[in-house]
mmCIF file with all atom_site columns, N, CA and C in Angstrom:
data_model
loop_
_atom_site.group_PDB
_atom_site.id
_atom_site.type_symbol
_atom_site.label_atom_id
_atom_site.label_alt_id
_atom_site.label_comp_id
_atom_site.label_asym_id
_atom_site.label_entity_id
_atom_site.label_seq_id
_atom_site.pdbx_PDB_ins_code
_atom_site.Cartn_x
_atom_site.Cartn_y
_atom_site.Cartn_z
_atom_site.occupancy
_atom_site.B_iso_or_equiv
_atom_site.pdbx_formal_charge
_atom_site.auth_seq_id
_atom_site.auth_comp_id
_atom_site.auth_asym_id
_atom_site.auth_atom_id
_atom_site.pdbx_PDB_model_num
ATOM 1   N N  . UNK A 1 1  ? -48.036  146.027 -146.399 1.00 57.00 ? 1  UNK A N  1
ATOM 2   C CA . UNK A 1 1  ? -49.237  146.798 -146.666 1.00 57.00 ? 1  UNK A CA 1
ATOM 3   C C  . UNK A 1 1  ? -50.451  145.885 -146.833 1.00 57.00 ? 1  UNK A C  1
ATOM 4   N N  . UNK A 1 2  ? -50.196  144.571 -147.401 1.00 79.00 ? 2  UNK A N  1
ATOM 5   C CA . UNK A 1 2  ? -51.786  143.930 -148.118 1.00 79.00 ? 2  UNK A CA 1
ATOM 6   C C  . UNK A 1 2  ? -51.897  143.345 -147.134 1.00 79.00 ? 2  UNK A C  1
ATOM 7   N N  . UNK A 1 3  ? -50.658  142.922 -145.620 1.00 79.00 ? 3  UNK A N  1
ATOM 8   C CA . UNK A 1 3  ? -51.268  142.370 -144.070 1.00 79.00 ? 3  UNK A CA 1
ATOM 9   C C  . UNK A 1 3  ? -52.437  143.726 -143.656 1.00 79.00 ? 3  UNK A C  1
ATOM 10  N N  . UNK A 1 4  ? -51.921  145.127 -143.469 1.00 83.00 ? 4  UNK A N  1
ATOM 11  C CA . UNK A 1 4  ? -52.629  146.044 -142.787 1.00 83.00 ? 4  UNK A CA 1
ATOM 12  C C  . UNK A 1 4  ? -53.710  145.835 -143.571 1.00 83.00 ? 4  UNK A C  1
ATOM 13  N N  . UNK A 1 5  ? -54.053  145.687 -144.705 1.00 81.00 ? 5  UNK A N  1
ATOM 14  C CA . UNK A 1 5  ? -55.453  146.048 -145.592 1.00 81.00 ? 5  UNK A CA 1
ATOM 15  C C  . UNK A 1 5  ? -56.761  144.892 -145.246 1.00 81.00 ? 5  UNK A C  1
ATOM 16  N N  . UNK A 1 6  ? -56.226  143.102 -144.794 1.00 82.00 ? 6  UNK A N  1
ATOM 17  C CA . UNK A 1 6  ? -56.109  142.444 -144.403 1.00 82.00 ? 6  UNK A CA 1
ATOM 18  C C  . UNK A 1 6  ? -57.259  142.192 -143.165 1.00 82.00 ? 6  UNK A C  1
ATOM 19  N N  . UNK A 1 7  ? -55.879  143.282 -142.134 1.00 88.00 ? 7  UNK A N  1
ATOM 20  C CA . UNK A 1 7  ? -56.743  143.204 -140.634 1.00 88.00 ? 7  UNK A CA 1
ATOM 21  C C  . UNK A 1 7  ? -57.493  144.396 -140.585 1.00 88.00 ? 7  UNK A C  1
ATOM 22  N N  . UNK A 1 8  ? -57.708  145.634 -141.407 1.00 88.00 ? 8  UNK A N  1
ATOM 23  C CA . UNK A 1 8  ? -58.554  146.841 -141.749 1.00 88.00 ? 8  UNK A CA 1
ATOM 24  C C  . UNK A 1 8  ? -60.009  145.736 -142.132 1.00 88.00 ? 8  UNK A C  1
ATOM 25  N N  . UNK A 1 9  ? -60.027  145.220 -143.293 1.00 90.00 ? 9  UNK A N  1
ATOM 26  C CA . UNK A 1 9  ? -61.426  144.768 -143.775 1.00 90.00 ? 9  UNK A CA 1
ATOM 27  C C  . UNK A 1 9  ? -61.711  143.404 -142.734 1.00 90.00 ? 9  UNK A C  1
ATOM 28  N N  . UNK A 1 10 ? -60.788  142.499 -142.051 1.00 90.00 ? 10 UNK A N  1
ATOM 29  C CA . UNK A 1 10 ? -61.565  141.735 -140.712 1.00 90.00 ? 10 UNK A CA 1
ATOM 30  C C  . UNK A 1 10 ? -62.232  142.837 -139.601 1.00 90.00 ? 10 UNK A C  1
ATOM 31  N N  . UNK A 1 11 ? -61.385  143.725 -139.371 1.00 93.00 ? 11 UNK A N  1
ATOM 32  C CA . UNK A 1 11 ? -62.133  144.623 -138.185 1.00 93.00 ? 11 UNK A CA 1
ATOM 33  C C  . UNK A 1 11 ? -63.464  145.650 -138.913 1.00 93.00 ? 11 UNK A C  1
ATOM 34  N N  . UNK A 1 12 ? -63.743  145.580 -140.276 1.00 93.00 ? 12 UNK A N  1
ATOM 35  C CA . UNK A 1 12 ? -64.687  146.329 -140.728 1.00 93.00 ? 12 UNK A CA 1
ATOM 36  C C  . UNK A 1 12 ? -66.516  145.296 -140.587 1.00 93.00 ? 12 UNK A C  1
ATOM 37  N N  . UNK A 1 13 ? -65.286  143.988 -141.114 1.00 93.00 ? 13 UNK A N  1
ATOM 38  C CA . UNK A 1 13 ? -66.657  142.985 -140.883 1.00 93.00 ? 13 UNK A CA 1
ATOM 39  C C  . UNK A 1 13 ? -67.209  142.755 -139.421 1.00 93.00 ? 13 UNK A C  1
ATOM 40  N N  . UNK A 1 14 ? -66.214  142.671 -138.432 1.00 95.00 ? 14 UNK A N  1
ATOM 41  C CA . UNK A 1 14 ? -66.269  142.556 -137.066 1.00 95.00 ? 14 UNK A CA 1
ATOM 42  C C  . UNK A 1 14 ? -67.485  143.589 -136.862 1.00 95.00 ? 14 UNK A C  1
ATOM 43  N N  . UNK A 1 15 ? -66.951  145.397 -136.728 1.00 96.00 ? 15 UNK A N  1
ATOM 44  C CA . UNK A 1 15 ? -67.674  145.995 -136.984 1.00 96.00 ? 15 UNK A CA 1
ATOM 45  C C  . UNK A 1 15 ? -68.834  145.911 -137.678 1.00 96.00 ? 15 UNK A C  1
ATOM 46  N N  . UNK A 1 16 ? -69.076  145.806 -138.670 1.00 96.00 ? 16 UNK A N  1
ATOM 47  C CA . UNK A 1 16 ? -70.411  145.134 -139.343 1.00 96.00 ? 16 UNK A CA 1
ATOM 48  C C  . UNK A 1 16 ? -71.440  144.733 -138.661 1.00 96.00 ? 16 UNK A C  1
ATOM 49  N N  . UNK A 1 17 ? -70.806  142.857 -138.400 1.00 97.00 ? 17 UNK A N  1
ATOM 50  C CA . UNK A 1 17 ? -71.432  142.687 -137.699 1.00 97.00 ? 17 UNK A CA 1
ATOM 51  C C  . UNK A 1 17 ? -72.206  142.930 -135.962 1.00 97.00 ? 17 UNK A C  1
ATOM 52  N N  . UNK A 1 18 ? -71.265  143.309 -135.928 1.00 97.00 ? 18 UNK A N  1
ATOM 53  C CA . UNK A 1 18 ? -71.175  144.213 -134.486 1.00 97.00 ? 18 UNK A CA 1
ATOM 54  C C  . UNK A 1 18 ? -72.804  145.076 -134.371 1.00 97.00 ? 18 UNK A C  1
ATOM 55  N N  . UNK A 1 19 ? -73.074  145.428 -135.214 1.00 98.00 ? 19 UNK A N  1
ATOM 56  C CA . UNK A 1 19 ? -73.898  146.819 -136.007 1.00 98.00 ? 19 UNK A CA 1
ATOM 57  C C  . UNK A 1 19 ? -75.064  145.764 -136.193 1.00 98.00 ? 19 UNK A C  1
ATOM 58  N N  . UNK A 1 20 ? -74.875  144.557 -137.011 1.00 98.00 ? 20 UNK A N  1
ATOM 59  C CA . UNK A 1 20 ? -76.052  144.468 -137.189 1.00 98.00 ? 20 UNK A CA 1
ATOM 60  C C  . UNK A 1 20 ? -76.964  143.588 -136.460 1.00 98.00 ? 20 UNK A C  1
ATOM 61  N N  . UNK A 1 21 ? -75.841  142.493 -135.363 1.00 97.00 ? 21 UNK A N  1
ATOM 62  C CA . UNK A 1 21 ? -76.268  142.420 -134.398 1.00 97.00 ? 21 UNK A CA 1
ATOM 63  C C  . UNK A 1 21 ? -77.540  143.272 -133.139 1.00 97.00 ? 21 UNK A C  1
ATOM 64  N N  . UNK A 1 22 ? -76.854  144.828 -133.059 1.00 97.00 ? 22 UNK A N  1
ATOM 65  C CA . UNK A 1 22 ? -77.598  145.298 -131.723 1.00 97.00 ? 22 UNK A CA 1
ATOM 66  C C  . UNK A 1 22 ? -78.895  145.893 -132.817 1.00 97.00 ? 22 UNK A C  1
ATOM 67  N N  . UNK A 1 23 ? -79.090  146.260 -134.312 1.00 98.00 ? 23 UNK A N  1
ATOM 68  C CA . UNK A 1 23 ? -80.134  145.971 -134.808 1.00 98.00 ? 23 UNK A CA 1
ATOM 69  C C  . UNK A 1 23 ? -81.198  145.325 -134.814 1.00 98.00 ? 23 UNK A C  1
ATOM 70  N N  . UNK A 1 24 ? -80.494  144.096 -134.764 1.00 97.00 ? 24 UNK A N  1
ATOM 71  C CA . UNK A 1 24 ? -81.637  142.877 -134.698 1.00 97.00 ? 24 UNK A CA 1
ATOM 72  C C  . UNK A 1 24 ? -82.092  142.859 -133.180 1.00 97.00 ? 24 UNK A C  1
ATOM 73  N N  . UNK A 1 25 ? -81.712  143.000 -132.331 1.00 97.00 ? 25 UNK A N  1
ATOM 74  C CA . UNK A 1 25 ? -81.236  142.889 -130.699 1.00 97.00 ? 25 UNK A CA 1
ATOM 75  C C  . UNK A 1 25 ? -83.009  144.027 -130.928 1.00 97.00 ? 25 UNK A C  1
ATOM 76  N N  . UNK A 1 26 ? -82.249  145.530 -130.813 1.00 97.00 ? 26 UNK A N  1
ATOM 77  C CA . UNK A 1 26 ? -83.503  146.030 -130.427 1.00 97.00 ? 26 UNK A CA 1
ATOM 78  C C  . UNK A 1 26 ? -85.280  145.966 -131.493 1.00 97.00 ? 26 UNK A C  1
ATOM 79  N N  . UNK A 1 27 ? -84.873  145.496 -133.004 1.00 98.00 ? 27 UNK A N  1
ATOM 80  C CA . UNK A 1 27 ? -85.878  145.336 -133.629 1.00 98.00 ? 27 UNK A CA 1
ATOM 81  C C  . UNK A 1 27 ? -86.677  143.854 -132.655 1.00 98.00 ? 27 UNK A C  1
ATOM 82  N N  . UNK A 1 28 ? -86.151  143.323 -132.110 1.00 97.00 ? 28 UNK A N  1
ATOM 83  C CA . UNK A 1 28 ? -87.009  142.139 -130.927 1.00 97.00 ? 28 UNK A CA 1
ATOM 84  C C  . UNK A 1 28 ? -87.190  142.539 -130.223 1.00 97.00 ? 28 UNK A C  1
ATOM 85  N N  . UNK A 1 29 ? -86.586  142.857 -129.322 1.00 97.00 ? 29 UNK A N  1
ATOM 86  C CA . UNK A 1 29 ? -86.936  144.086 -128.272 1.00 97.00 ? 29 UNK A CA 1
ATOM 87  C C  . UNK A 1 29 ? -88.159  144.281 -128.028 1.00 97.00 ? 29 UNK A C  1
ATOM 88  N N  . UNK A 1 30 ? -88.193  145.674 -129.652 1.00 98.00 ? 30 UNK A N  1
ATOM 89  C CA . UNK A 1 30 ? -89.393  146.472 -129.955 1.00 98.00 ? 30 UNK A CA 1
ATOM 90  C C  . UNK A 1 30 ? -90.358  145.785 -130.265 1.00 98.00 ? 30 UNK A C  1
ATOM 91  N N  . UNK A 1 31 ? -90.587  144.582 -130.760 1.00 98.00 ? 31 UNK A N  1
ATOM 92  C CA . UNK A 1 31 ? -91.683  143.484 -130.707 1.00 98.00 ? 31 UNK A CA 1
ATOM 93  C C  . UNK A 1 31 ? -91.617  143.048 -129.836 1.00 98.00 ? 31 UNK A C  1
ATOM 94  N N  . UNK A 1 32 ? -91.352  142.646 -128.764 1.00 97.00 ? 32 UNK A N  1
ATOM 95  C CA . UNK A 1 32 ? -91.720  141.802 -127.562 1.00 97.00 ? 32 UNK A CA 1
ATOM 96  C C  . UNK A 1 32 ? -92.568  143.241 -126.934 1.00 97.00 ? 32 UNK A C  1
ATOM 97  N N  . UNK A 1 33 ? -91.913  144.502 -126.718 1.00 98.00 ? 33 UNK A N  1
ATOM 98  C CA . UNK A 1 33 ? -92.862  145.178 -125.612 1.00 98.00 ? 33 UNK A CA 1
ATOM 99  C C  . UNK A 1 33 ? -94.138  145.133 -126.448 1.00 98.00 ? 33 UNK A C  1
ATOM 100 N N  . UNK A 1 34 ? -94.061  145.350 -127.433 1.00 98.00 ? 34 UNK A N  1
ATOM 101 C CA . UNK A 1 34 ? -95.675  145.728 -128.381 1.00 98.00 ? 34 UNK A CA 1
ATOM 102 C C  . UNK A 1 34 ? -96.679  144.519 -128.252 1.00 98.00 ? 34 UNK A C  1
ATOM 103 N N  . UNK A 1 35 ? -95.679  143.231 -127.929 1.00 98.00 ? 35 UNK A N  1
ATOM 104 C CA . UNK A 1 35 ? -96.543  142.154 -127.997 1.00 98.00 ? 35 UNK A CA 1
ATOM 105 C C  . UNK A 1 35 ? -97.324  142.315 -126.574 1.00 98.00 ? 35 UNK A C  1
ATOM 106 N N  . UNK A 1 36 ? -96.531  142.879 -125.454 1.00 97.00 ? 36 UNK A N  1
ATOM 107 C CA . UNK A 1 36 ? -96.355  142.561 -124.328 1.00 97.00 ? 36 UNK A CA 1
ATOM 108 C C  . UNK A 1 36 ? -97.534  143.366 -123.753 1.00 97.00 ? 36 UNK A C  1
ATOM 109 N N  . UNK A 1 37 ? -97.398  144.891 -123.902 1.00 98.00 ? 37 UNK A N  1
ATOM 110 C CA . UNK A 1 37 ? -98.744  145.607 -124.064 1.00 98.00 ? 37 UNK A CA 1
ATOM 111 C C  . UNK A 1 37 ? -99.891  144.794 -124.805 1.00 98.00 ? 37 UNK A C  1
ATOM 112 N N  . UNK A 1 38 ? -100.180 144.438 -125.949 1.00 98.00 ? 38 UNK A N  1
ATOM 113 C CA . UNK A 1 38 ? -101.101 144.069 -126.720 1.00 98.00 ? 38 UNK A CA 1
ATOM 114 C C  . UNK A 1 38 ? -101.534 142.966 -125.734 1.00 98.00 ? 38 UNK A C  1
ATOM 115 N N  . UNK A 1 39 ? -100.582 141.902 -124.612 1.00 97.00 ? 39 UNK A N  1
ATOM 116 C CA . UNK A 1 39 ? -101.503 140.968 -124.080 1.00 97.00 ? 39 UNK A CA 1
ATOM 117 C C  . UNK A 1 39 ? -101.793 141.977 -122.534 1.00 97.00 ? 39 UNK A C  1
ATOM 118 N N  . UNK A 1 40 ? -101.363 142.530 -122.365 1.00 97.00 ? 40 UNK A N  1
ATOM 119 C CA . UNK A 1 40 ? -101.692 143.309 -121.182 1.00 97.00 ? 40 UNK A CA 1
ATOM 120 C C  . UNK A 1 40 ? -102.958 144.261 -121.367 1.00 97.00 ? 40 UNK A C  1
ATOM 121 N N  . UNK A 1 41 ? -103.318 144.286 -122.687 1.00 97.00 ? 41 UNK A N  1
ATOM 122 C CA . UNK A 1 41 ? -104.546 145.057 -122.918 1.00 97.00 ? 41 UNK A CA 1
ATOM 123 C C  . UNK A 1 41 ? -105.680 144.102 -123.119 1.00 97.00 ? 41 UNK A C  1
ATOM 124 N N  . UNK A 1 42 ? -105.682 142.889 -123.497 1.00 97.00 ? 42 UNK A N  1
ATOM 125 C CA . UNK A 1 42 ? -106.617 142.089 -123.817 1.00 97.00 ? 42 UNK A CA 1
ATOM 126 C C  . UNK A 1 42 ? -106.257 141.262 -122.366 1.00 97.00 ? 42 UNK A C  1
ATOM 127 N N  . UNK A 1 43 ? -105.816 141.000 -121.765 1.00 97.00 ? 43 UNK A N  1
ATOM 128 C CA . UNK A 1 43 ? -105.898 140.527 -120.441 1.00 97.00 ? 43 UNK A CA 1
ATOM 129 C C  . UNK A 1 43 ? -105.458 138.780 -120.815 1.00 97.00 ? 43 UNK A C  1
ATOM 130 N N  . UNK A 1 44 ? -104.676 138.631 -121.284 1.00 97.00 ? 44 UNK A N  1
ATOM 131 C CA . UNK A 1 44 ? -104.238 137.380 -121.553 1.00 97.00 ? 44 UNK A CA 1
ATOM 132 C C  . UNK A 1 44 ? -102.703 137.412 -120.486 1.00 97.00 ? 44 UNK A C  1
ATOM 133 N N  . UNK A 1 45 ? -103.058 136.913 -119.740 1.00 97.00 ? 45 UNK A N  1
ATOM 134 C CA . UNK A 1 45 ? -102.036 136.361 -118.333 1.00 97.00 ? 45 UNK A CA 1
ATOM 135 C C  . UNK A 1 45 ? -100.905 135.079 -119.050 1.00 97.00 ? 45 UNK A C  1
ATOM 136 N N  . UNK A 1 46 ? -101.393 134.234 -119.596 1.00 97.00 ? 46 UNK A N  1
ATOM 137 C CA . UNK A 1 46 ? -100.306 133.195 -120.165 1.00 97.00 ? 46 UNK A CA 1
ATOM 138 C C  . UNK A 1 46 ? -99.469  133.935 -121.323 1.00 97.00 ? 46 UNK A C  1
ATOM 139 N N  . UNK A 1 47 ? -100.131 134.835 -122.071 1.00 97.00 ? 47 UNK A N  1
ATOM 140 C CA . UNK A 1 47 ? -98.755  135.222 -122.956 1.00 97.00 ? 47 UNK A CA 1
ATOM 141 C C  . UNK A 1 47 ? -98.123  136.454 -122.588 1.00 97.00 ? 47 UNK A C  1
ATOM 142 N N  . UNK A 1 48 ? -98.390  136.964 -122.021 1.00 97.00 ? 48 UNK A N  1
ATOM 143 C CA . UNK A 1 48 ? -97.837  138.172 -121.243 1.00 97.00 ? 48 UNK A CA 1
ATOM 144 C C  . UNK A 1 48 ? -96.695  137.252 -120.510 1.00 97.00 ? 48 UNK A C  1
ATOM 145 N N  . UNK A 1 49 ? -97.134  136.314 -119.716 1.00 98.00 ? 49 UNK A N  1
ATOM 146 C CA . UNK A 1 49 ? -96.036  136.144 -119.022 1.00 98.00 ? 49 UNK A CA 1
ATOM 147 C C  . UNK A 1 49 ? -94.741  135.267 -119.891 1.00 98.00 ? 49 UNK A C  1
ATOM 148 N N  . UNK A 1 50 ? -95.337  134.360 -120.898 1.00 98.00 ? 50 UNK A N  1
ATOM 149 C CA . UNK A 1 50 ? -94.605  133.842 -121.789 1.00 98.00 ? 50 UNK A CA 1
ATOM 150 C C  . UNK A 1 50 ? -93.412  134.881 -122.330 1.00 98.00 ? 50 UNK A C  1
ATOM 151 N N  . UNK A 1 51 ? -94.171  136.104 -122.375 1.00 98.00 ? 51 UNK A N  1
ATOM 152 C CA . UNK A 1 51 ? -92.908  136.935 -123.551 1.00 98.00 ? 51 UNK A CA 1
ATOM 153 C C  . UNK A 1 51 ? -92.660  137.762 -122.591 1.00 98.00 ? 51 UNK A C  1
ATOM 154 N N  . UNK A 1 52 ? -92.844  138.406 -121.492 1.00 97.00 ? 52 UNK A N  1
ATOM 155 C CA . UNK A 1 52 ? -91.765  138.504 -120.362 1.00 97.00 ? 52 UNK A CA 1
ATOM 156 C C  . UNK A 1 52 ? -90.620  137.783 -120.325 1.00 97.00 ? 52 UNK A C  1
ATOM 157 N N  . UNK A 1 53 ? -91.212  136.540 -120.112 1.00 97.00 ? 53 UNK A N  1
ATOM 158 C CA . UNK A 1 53 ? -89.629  135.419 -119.902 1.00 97.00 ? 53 UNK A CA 1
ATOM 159 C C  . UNK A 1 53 ? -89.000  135.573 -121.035 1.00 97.00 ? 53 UNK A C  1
ATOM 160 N N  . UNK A 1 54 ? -89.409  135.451 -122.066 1.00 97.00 ? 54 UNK A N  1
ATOM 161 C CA . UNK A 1 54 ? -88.521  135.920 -123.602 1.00 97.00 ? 54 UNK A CA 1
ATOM 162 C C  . UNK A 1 54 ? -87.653  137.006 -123.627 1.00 97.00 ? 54 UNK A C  1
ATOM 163 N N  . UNK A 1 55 ? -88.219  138.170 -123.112 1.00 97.00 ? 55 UNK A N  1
ATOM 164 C CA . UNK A 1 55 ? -87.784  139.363 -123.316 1.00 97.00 ? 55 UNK A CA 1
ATOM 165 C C  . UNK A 1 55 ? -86.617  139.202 -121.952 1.00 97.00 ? 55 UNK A C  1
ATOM 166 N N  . UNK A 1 56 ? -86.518  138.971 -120.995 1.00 96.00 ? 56 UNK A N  1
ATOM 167 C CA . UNK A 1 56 ? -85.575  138.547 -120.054 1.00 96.00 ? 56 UNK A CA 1
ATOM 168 C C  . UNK A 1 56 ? -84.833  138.144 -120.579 1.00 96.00 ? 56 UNK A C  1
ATOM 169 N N  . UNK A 1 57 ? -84.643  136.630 -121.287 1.00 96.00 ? 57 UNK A N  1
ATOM 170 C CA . UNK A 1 57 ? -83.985  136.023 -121.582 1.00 96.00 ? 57 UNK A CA 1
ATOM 171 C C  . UNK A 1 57 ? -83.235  136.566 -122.891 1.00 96.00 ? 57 UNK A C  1
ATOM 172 N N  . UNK A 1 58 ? -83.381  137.398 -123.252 1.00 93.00 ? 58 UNK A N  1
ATOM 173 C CA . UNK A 1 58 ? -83.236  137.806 -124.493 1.00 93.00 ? 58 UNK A CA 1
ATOM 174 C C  . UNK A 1 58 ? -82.490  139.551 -124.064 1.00 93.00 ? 58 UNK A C  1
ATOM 175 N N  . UNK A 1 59 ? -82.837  139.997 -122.821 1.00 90.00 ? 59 UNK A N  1
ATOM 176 C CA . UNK A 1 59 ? -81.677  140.458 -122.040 1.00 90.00 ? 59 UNK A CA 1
ATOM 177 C C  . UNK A 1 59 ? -80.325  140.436 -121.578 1.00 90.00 ? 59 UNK A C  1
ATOM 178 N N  . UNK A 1 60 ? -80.812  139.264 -121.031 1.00 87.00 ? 60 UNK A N  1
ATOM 179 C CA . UNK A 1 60 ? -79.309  138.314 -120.259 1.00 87.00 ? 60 UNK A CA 1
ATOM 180 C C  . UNK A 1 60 ? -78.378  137.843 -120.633 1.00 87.00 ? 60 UNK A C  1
#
């Protein structure tokens, strides 16, 4: 029984983290497009394209 209880609370942390991973994942995300608009509205060509490549890379 205290093996099953064991591999129950590793697969809860797994889970966990699992969770708080794609959290963090789209809370960047959601800042890169906002950044991404914000240079696409002020017409700044070098950081627009800077956090494109971020946001790619941060895809892949």
């Amino acid at each position: 029984m205290d093996k099953m209880k064991v591999s129950y609370e590793a697969m809860l942390g797994l889970v966990a983290e699992m969770v708080l991973d794609e959290a963090v994942l789209k809370y960047r995300t959601d800042r890169l497009y906002q950044a991404i608009d914000k240079a696409l509205a002020s017409g700044d060509k070098d950081t627009f394209h800077r956090l494109t490549d971020e946001l790619k890379t941060l895809n892949a």
